[in-house]
Tab-separated table of C-alpha atoms and ligand atoms in Angstrom:
chain	number	residue	atom	x	y	z
M	1	MET	CA	46.779	46.854	-135.155
M	2	SER	CA	42.571	46.751	-134.943
M	3	TYR	CA	40.947	49.172	-132.757
M	4	ALA	CA	37.597	48.376	-131.203
M	5	ILE	CA	37.463	52.390	-130.670
M	6	GLU	CA	38.293	54.988	-132.842
M	7	ALA	CA	37.769	58.858	-131.469
M	8	GLU	CA	39.190	61.968	-133.198
M	9	GLY	CA	38.904	65.709	-131.995
M	10	LEU	CA	35.533	65.286	-130.710
M	11	VAL	CA	33.793	68.643	-129.069
M	12	LYS	CA	30.890	68.611	-127.196
M	13	ARG	CA	29.948	72.118	-125.881
M	14	PHE	CA	27.000	72.457	-123.203
M	15	GLY	CA	26.221	75.522	-123.741
M	16	SER	CA	29.713	77.511	-122.596
M	17	THR	CA	30.814	74.935	-120.790
M	18	VAL	CA	33.072	73.292	-123.533
M	19	ALA	CA	32.632	69.298	-122.143
M	20	LEU	CA	34.854	68.025	-124.874
M	21	ASP	CA	37.414	70.162	-126.198
M	22	GLY	CA	38.838	67.831	-129.186
M	23	VAL	CA	39.222	64.627	-127.608
M	24	SER	CA	41.103	61.919	-129.818
M	25	LEU	CA	41.529	58.474	-128.334
M	26	THR	CA	41.841	54.621	-129.547
M	27	VAL	CA	41.329	51.771	-127.906
M	28	PRO	CA	42.426	48.047	-129.792
M	29	THR	CA	40.682	45.216	-129.724
M	30	GLY	CA	41.099	43.302	-126.350
M	31	LYS	CA	42.835	46.239	-124.842
M	32	VAL	CA	41.596	47.783	-121.394
M	33	LEU	CA	41.995	51.878	-121.957
M	34	GLY	CA	41.729	53.960	-118.815
M	35	VAL	CA	40.299	57.246	-119.413
M	36	LEU	CA	42.616	59.073	-116.591
M	37	GLY	CA	41.264	62.735	-115.194
M	38	PRO	CA	39.986	64.741	-112.598
M	39	ASN	CA	36.739	64.830	-111.652
M	40	GLY	CA	34.360	67.440	-114.505
M	41	ALA	CA	37.383	66.660	-117.036
M	42	GLY	CA	34.651	65.025	-119.482
M	43	LYS	CA	35.324	61.115	-119.133
M	44	THR	CA	31.512	60.553	-119.038
M	45	THR	CA	30.520	62.998	-121.743
M	46	ALA	CA	33.175	61.104	-123.704
M	47	VAL	CA	31.421	58.097	-123.018
M	48	ARG	CA	27.906	58.826	-123.752
M	49	VAL	CA	29.118	59.783	-126.921
M	50	LEU	CA	31.112	56.716	-127.806
M	51	ALA	CA	27.498	54.578	-126.205
M	52	THR	CA	25.419	56.424	-128.604
M	53	LEU	CA	23.711	58.871	-126.058
M	54	LEU	CA	24.577	62.145	-126.459
M	55	ARG	CA	26.406	63.518	-130.110
M	56	ALA	CA	29.149	65.548	-130.062
M	57	ASP	CA	28.963	69.222	-131.615
M	58	GLU	CA	32.322	67.968	-134.188
M	59	GLY	CA	35.101	65.147	-134.708
M	60	TRP	CA	33.656	61.331	-135.292
M	61	ALA	CA	34.363	57.700	-133.207
M	62	ARG	CA	34.082	54.797	-134.577
M	63	VAL	CA	33.167	51.188	-132.669
M	64	GLY	CA	33.609	48.317	-133.971
M	65	GLY	CA	34.112	50.094	-136.920
M	66	TYR	CA	30.313	51.611	-136.750
M	67	ASP	CA	29.847	55.080	-136.916
M	68	VAL	CA	28.095	56.630	-133.702
M	69	VAL	CA	25.838	58.686	-135.166
M	70	THR	CA	24.987	56.933	-138.513
M	71	GLN	CA	25.338	53.673	-137.328
M	72	ALA	CA	24.522	53.947	-133.178
M	73	ASN	CA	22.186	50.909	-134.222
M	74	ALA	CA	25.445	48.469	-134.758
M	75	VAL	CA	27.143	50.446	-132.326
M	76	ARG	CA	24.397	49.747	-130.021
M	77	ALA	CA	24.326	45.637	-130.710
M	78	LEU	CA	27.918	45.532	-129.312
M	79	ALA	CA	28.670	48.240	-126.799
M	80	GLY	CA	27.475	47.540	-123.201
M	81	LEU	CA	27.486	50.431	-120.687
M	82	THR	CA	28.204	51.011	-116.653
M	83	GLY	CA	27.921	53.937	-115.423
M	84	GLN	CA	27.626	56.399	-112.473
M	85	TYR	CA	23.920	57.222	-113.656
M	86	ALA	CA	21.576	53.759	-112.697
M	87	SER	CA	21.095	51.469	-115.335
M	88	VAL	CA	19.621	48.458	-112.865
M	89	ASP	CA	16.087	49.496	-111.353
M	90	GLU	CA	16.140	49.653	-107.717
M	91	ASP	CA	12.793	48.366	-106.787
M	92	LEU	CA	13.363	44.785	-108.909
M	93	SER	CA	15.591	41.679	-107.930
M	94	GLY	CA	18.290	41.157	-109.565
M	95	THR	CA	16.448	38.210	-111.593
M	96	GLU	CA	13.809	40.681	-112.518
M	97	ASN	CA	16.128	43.379	-113.603
M	98	LEU	CA	18.376	41.119	-115.903
M	99	VAL	CA	15.560	39.641	-117.636
M	100	LEU	CA	13.128	42.508	-118.167
M	101	LEU	CA	17.213	43.761	-120.289
M	102	GLY	CA	17.507	40.571	-121.671
M	103	LYS	CA	14.190	40.547	-123.123
M	104	LEU	CA	14.393	44.318	-124.403
M	105	LEU	CA	17.496	43.012	-126.710
M	106	GLY	CA	15.401	40.582	-127.791
M	107	LEU	CA	15.781	37.113	-125.968
M	108	SER	CA	12.696	34.964	-124.790
M	109	LYS	CA	11.562	34.912	-121.876
M	110	ARG	CA	13.671	31.622	-121.572
M	111	ASP	CA	16.605	32.830	-122.776
M	112	ALA	CA	16.355	36.279	-120.674
M	113	LYS	CA	16.328	33.562	-117.694
M	114	ALA	CA	19.057	31.791	-118.125
M	115	ARG	CA	20.955	34.370	-119.190
M	116	ALA	CA	20.154	36.280	-115.954
M	117	ALA	CA	20.718	33.295	-113.691
M	118	GLU	CA	23.946	32.797	-115.644
M	119	LEU	CA	25.189	36.222	-114.644
M	120	LEU	CA	24.230	36.802	-111.018
M	121	ALA	CA	26.033	33.589	-110.647
M	122	LYS	CA	29.077	34.467	-112.491
M	123	PHE	CA	28.807	37.956	-109.902
M	124	GLU	CA	27.564	35.344	-107.184
M	125	LEU	CA	24.971	37.375	-106.670
M	126	THR	CA	22.866	33.823	-106.500
M	127	ASP	CA	22.015	34.634	-103.114
M	128	ALA	CA	20.652	38.188	-103.245
M	129	ALA	CA	18.951	37.457	-106.363
M	130	GLY	CA	15.527	37.180	-105.302
M	131	ARG	CA	15.491	40.537	-103.575
M	132	ALA	CA	15.118	43.903	-104.277
M	133	VAL	CA	18.267	46.069	-105.729
M	134	LYS	CA	17.962	48.632	-103.156
M	135	THR	CA	18.960	46.464	-100.202
M	136	TYR	CA	22.600	45.508	-101.831
M	137	SER	CA	25.702	46.722	-100.371
M	138	GLY	CA	27.832	49.602	-102.368
M	139	GLY	CA	29.526	46.527	-103.863
M	140	MET	CA	26.710	44.340	-104.555
M	141	ARG	CA	25.226	46.674	-106.694
M	142	ARG	CA	28.249	48.134	-109.064
M	143	ARG	CA	28.785	44.633	-109.617
M	144	ALA	CA	24.685	44.017	-110.570
M	145	ASP	CA	25.435	47.131	-113.023
M	146	LEU	CA	27.721	45.512	-114.319
M	147	ALA	CA	25.974	42.262	-114.361
M	148	ALA	CA	23.037	44.137	-116.637
M	149	SER	CA	25.152	45.606	-118.666
M	150	LEU	CA	26.837	42.385	-120.233
M	151	VAL	CA	23.297	40.865	-120.937
M	152	GLY	CA	23.548	41.557	-124.578
M	153	ARG	CA	27.309	39.724	-125.011
M	154	PRO	CA	29.454	43.377	-125.457
M	155	GLN	CA	32.151	43.122	-127.190
M	156	VAL	CA	33.530	45.695	-126.279
M	157	LEU	CA	32.315	47.565	-122.765
M	158	TYR	CA	32.790	51.349	-121.075
M	159	LEU	CA	32.826	50.993	-117.324
M	160	ASP	CA	32.364	54.774	-115.811
M	161	GLU	CA	34.316	54.728	-113.329
M	162	PRO	CA	33.244	51.275	-111.743
M	163	THR	CA	34.994	51.964	-108.259
M	164	THR	CA	34.790	55.103	-106.849
M	165	GLY	CA	33.292	55.309	-103.636
M	166	LEU	CA	33.577	51.807	-103.910
M	167	ASP	CA	35.679	49.990	-99.710
M	168	PRO	CA	38.853	48.276	-101.261
M	169	HIS	CA	37.384	45.283	-100.736
M	170	SER	CA	34.551	45.389	-103.137
M	171	ARG	CA	37.118	47.770	-105.245
M	172	ASN	CA	39.306	44.574	-105.521
M	173	GLU	CA	36.061	42.663	-106.475
M	174	VAL	CA	35.504	45.025	-109.125
M	175	TRP	CA	39.153	44.415	-110.166
M	176	ALA	CA	38.674	40.643	-110.574
M	177	THR	CA	35.776	40.939	-112.632
M	178	VAL	CA	37.238	43.313	-114.638
M	179	ARG	CA	40.802	41.238	-115.412
M	180	GLY	CA	37.662	37.960	-116.285
M	181	LEU	CA	36.045	40.120	-119.527
M	182	VAL	CA	39.114	40.786	-121.183
M	183	ASP	CA	40.421	37.878	-120.300
M	184	GLU	CA	37.464	36.000	-122.159
M	185	GLY	CA	38.394	39.439	-124.847
M	186	VAL	CA	35.739	42.382	-124.099
M	187	THR	CA	37.805	45.519	-125.191
M	188	VAL	CA	37.015	48.366	-122.585
M	189	LEU	CA	36.998	51.441	-122.273
M	190	LEU	CA	37.242	52.939	-118.302
M	191	THR	CA	37.050	56.014	-116.757
M	192	THR	CA	38.858	56.708	-113.775
M	193	GLN	CA	39.929	59.372	-111.063
M	194	TYR	CA	42.316	56.806	-109.627
M	195	LEU	CA	46.146	56.865	-110.726
M	196	GLU	CA	46.542	53.481	-109.376
M	197	GLU	CA	42.836	51.787	-110.832
M	198	ALA	CA	44.395	52.624	-114.433
M	199	ASP	CA	47.924	51.447	-113.236
M	200	GLN	CA	46.198	47.964	-112.657
M	201	LEU	CA	44.117	47.653	-115.066
M	202	ALA	CA	44.733	49.502	-117.724
M	203	ASP	CA	47.303	47.961	-121.136
M	204	LEU	CA	47.057	52.492	-122.020
M	205	ILE	CA	46.080	55.463	-120.330
M	206	THR	CA	44.304	58.556	-121.739
M	207	VAL	CA	45.139	61.400	-119.412
M	208	ILE	CA	42.494	64.161	-120.121
M	209	ASP	CA	42.222	67.668	-118.183
M	210	HIS	CA	39.660	70.321	-118.843
M	211	GLY	CA	38.192	67.979	-122.391
M	212	LYS	CA	41.804	68.449	-123.576
M	213	VAL	CA	44.239	64.773	-123.832
M	214	ILE	CA	46.919	65.918	-122.052
M	215	ALA	CA	48.849	62.642	-122.176
M	216	ASN	CA	48.847	59.011	-123.759
M	217	GLY	CA	50.488	56.318	-123.023
M	218	THR	CA	51.031	53.025	-121.243
M	219	PRO	CA	51.145	53.300	-117.789
M	220	HIS	CA	54.757	52.025	-117.940
M	221	GLU	CA	55.636	55.176	-121.210
M	222	LEU	CA	53.266	57.842	-119.184
M	223	LYS	CA	56.414	56.938	-115.580
M	224	ARG	CA	59.249	57.917	-118.117
M	225	ARG	CA	58.047	60.386	-119.577
M	226	THR	CA	56.898	62.894	-116.683
M	227	GLY	CA	60.214	63.719	-114.559
M	228	GLY	CA	62.619	61.510	-115.666
M	229	GLN	CA	63.459	59.651	-112.682
M	230	SER	CA	62.920	60.490	-108.138
M	231	LEU	CA	65.507	60.383	-105.961
M	232	GLN	CA	64.462	59.236	-102.297
M	233	VAL	CA	66.185	60.071	-99.194
M	234	ARG	CA	65.178	59.031	-95.779
M	235	PRO	CA	68.111	60.053	-93.282
M	236	THR	CA	68.571	57.723	-90.368
M	237	VAL	CA	68.034	60.968	-87.531
M	238	LEU	CA	65.032	62.514	-88.988
M	239	ALA	CA	67.060	66.208	-87.144
M	240	ASP	CA	69.075	66.077	-90.359
M	241	THR	CA	66.165	65.866	-92.771
M	242	PRO	CA	66.878	69.913	-93.446
M	243	LYS	CA	70.665	69.376	-93.747
M	244	VAL	CA	69.872	66.858	-96.438
M	245	ALA	CA	66.844	69.119	-97.950
M	246	GLU	CA	69.639	71.646	-97.973
M	247	ILE	CA	72.094	69.613	-99.627
M	248	LEU	CA	69.684	68.078	-102.364
M	249	ARG	CA	68.494	71.424	-103.086
M	250	GLU	CA	72.070	72.852	-103.442
M	251	LEU	CA	72.543	69.647	-106.630
M	252	THR	CA	69.405	70.949	-107.796
M	253	GLY	CA	68.347	74.218	-107.836
M	254	ILE	CA	64.712	72.890	-106.396
M	255	ASP	CA	63.396	72.227	-103.210
M	256	PRO	CA	62.871	68.766	-102.460
M	257	VAL	CA	59.480	67.413	-101.024
M	258	VAL	CA	59.393	66.539	-97.728
M	259	ASP	CA	57.040	64.149	-96.464
M	260	ALA	CA	57.578	64.905	-93.054
M	261	GLU	CA	55.210	61.638	-91.162
M	262	ASN	CA	58.387	59.331	-92.542
M	263	GLY	CA	60.674	61.464	-92.879
M	264	LEU	CA	61.083	60.751	-97.176
M	265	LEU	CA	62.542	62.901	-99.357
M	266	SER	CA	61.955	63.535	-103.007
M	267	THR	CA	63.111	65.168	-105.944
M	268	PRO	CA	62.759	65.151	-109.575
M	269	VAL	CA	65.895	64.499	-111.002
M	270	ASP	CA	66.963	64.672	-115.179
M	271	ASN	CA	70.380	63.392	-114.401
M	272	PRO	CA	71.113	59.640	-112.555
M	273	LEU	CA	74.675	60.321	-112.301
M	274	LEU	CA	73.358	62.905	-109.770
M	275	LEU	CA	72.843	60.468	-106.998
M	276	SER	CA	76.332	59.573	-106.307
M	277	SER	CA	77.046	63.860	-106.168
M	278	VAL	CA	74.459	63.032	-103.717
M	279	VAL	CA	75.638	60.229	-101.581
M	280	ARG	CA	79.075	61.964	-101.006
M	281	ARG	CA	77.799	65.044	-99.744
M	282	LEU	CA	75.839	63.279	-97.446
M	283	ASP	CA	79.067	61.571	-96.502
M	284	ASP	CA	80.773	64.959	-96.340
M	285	ALA	CA	78.314	65.893	-93.525
M	286	GLY	CA	78.398	62.912	-91.516
M	287	ILE	CA	74.599	62.363	-92.397
M	288	THR	CA	73.208	58.269	-92.860
M	289	ALA	CA	70.363	57.264	-94.526
M	290	ASP	CA	68.135	54.556	-94.215
M	291	GLU	CA	67.242	54.679	-97.985
M	292	LEU	CA	68.526	55.767	-100.937
M	293	GLY	CA	68.078	55.512	-104.940
M	294	LEU	CA	66.128	56.815	-107.951
M	295	ARG	CA	62.826	54.963	-108.895
M	296	LEU	CA	60.118	56.329	-111.811
M	297	PRO	CA	57.658	58.437	-110.260
M	298	SER	CA	54.040	57.272	-109.059
M	299	LEU	CA	50.834	58.159	-111.352
M	300	ASP	CA	49.923	61.117	-108.870
M	301	GLU	CA	53.809	62.147	-109.626
M	302	VAL	CA	53.516	62.492	-113.053
M	303	PHE	CA	49.876	63.700	-112.943
M	304	LEU	CA	51.263	66.908	-111.233
M	305	THR	CA	53.321	67.091	-113.129
M	306	LEU	CA	51.468	67.510	-116.458
M	307	THR	CA	49.008	69.222	-115.095
M	308	GLY	CA	50.848	71.721	-112.025
M	309	ARG	CA	48.328	70.445	-109.489
M	310	THR	CA	47.765	67.278	-108.256
M	311	THR	CA	44.139	65.679	-108.429
M	312	PRO	CA	41.295	67.080	-106.355
M	313	ALA	CA	40.485	63.789	-103.633
M	314	PRO	CA	37.048	62.543	-105.178
M	315	GLU	CA	33.950	62.034	-102.410
M	316	GLY	CA	33.975	58.662	-101.127
M	317	SER	CA	37.724	58.879	-101.150
M	318	LEU	CA	39.495	55.349	-101.151
M	319	ALA	CA	42.060	56.584	-99.446
T	1	ADP	N1	23.826	67.850	-119.532
T	1	ADP	C1	24.762	68.620	-119.000
T	1	ADP	N2	24.682	70.080	-119.204
T	1	ADP	C2	25.269	70.217	-118.841
T	1	ADP	N3	26.850	70.839	-118.562
T	1	ADP	C3	27.339	69.989	-118.586
T	1	ADP	C4	26.777	68.680	-118.374
T	1	ADP	N4	27.103	67.471	-118.367
T	1	ADP	C5	28.615	67.991	-118.409
T	1	ADP	N5	28.850	68.983	-117.862
T	1	ADP	C6	30.411	69.660	-117.703
T	1	ADP	O1	30.662	69.304	-118.431
T	1	ADP	C7	32.001	69.386	-118.214
T	1	ADP	C8	32.298	67.351	-118.030
T	1	ADP	O2	31.870	67.223	-117.467
T	1	ADP	P1	31.635	65.267	-118.061
T	1	ADP	O3	31.821	64.114	-118.420
T	1	ADP	O4	30.660	64.986	-116.546
T	1	ADP	O5	33.245	65.258	-116.365
T	1	ADP	P2	33.835	64.272	-115.322
T	1	ADP	O6	32.765	62.366	-115.715
T	1	ADP	O7	35.272	64.398	-116.007
T	1	ADP	O8	33.777	63.691	-113.786
T	1	ADP	C9	31.706	69.607	-116.775
T	1	ADP	O9	31.691	70.917	-116.555
T	1	ADP	C10	29.967	69.194	-116.210
T	1	ADP	O10	29.709	70.175	-115.666
T	2	MG	MG1	31.539	62.065	-114.733
């Protein structure tokens, strides 16, 4: 397999803070890697190292086969970045921003204008092309950022939390855009705090926490690896909830998670045969259930299993 991005043992310290504590990751060419982690995990630092904006203290990384330190210019020529930090000038119009970038990348004025018009059309910003970016909505702004990162036709694209703070509609627009780029063969490294986003977009997920990789794999593998399956029971009569909880506790040895709002009890199980015991015990107790079964844990539960805590809700959470 060929890798568009390879990193090994990246360490980055800021004073006494260890932002990256030996991060290794790979992204196969043409695939999407989701780097998933809570605020402060080291995601932006990793992206900045891979984008040649920051030098790691230890370890190495190659992008498109080029070393990010000794061949930084070659890396910059093939990688695009859109991030939490501004890549477009708020006071300039959409067109002005993209033309400026095109010229910086060595296009003639005419080619830069043509490329700008093409990208603005692609991101449905043609109507707003002449307006200052500061008048754009959040979703338009994010699309302008994406357009800016594509002026140089990157083969590798870094998207640092591309949908943080966006409303669900704008988020879906960004997701569709990312899928379109992947269809065109672009390799994407995307950072996110949203488990759902990684699940939706990524072929592979690397989970990082406190500068360390804590898990790696396809979304499906991650769900399988952590905690086997989840047993779910929703008693028909809400008042039966404590009795059901007691039965689950007896059979599994642990307290089930009770979602009081919708009357759902769930508990991790490693033995699927337990299901029939639960059915029998509920039947003995004369309790009926509207919902009873096994499923793979959600990515939220995966994170809980891996780190012992849930992901903190980010600012401007989509929830
Ligand atoms: N330029 C910097 N100076 C000092 N500390 C920094 C700097 N950049 C990041 N950090 C620290 O490094 C850690 C990782 O930050 P970051 O990579 O931005 O995490 P994330 O993007 O996952 O939220 C945090 O503790 C952060 O405060
Ligand atoms: Mg960040």
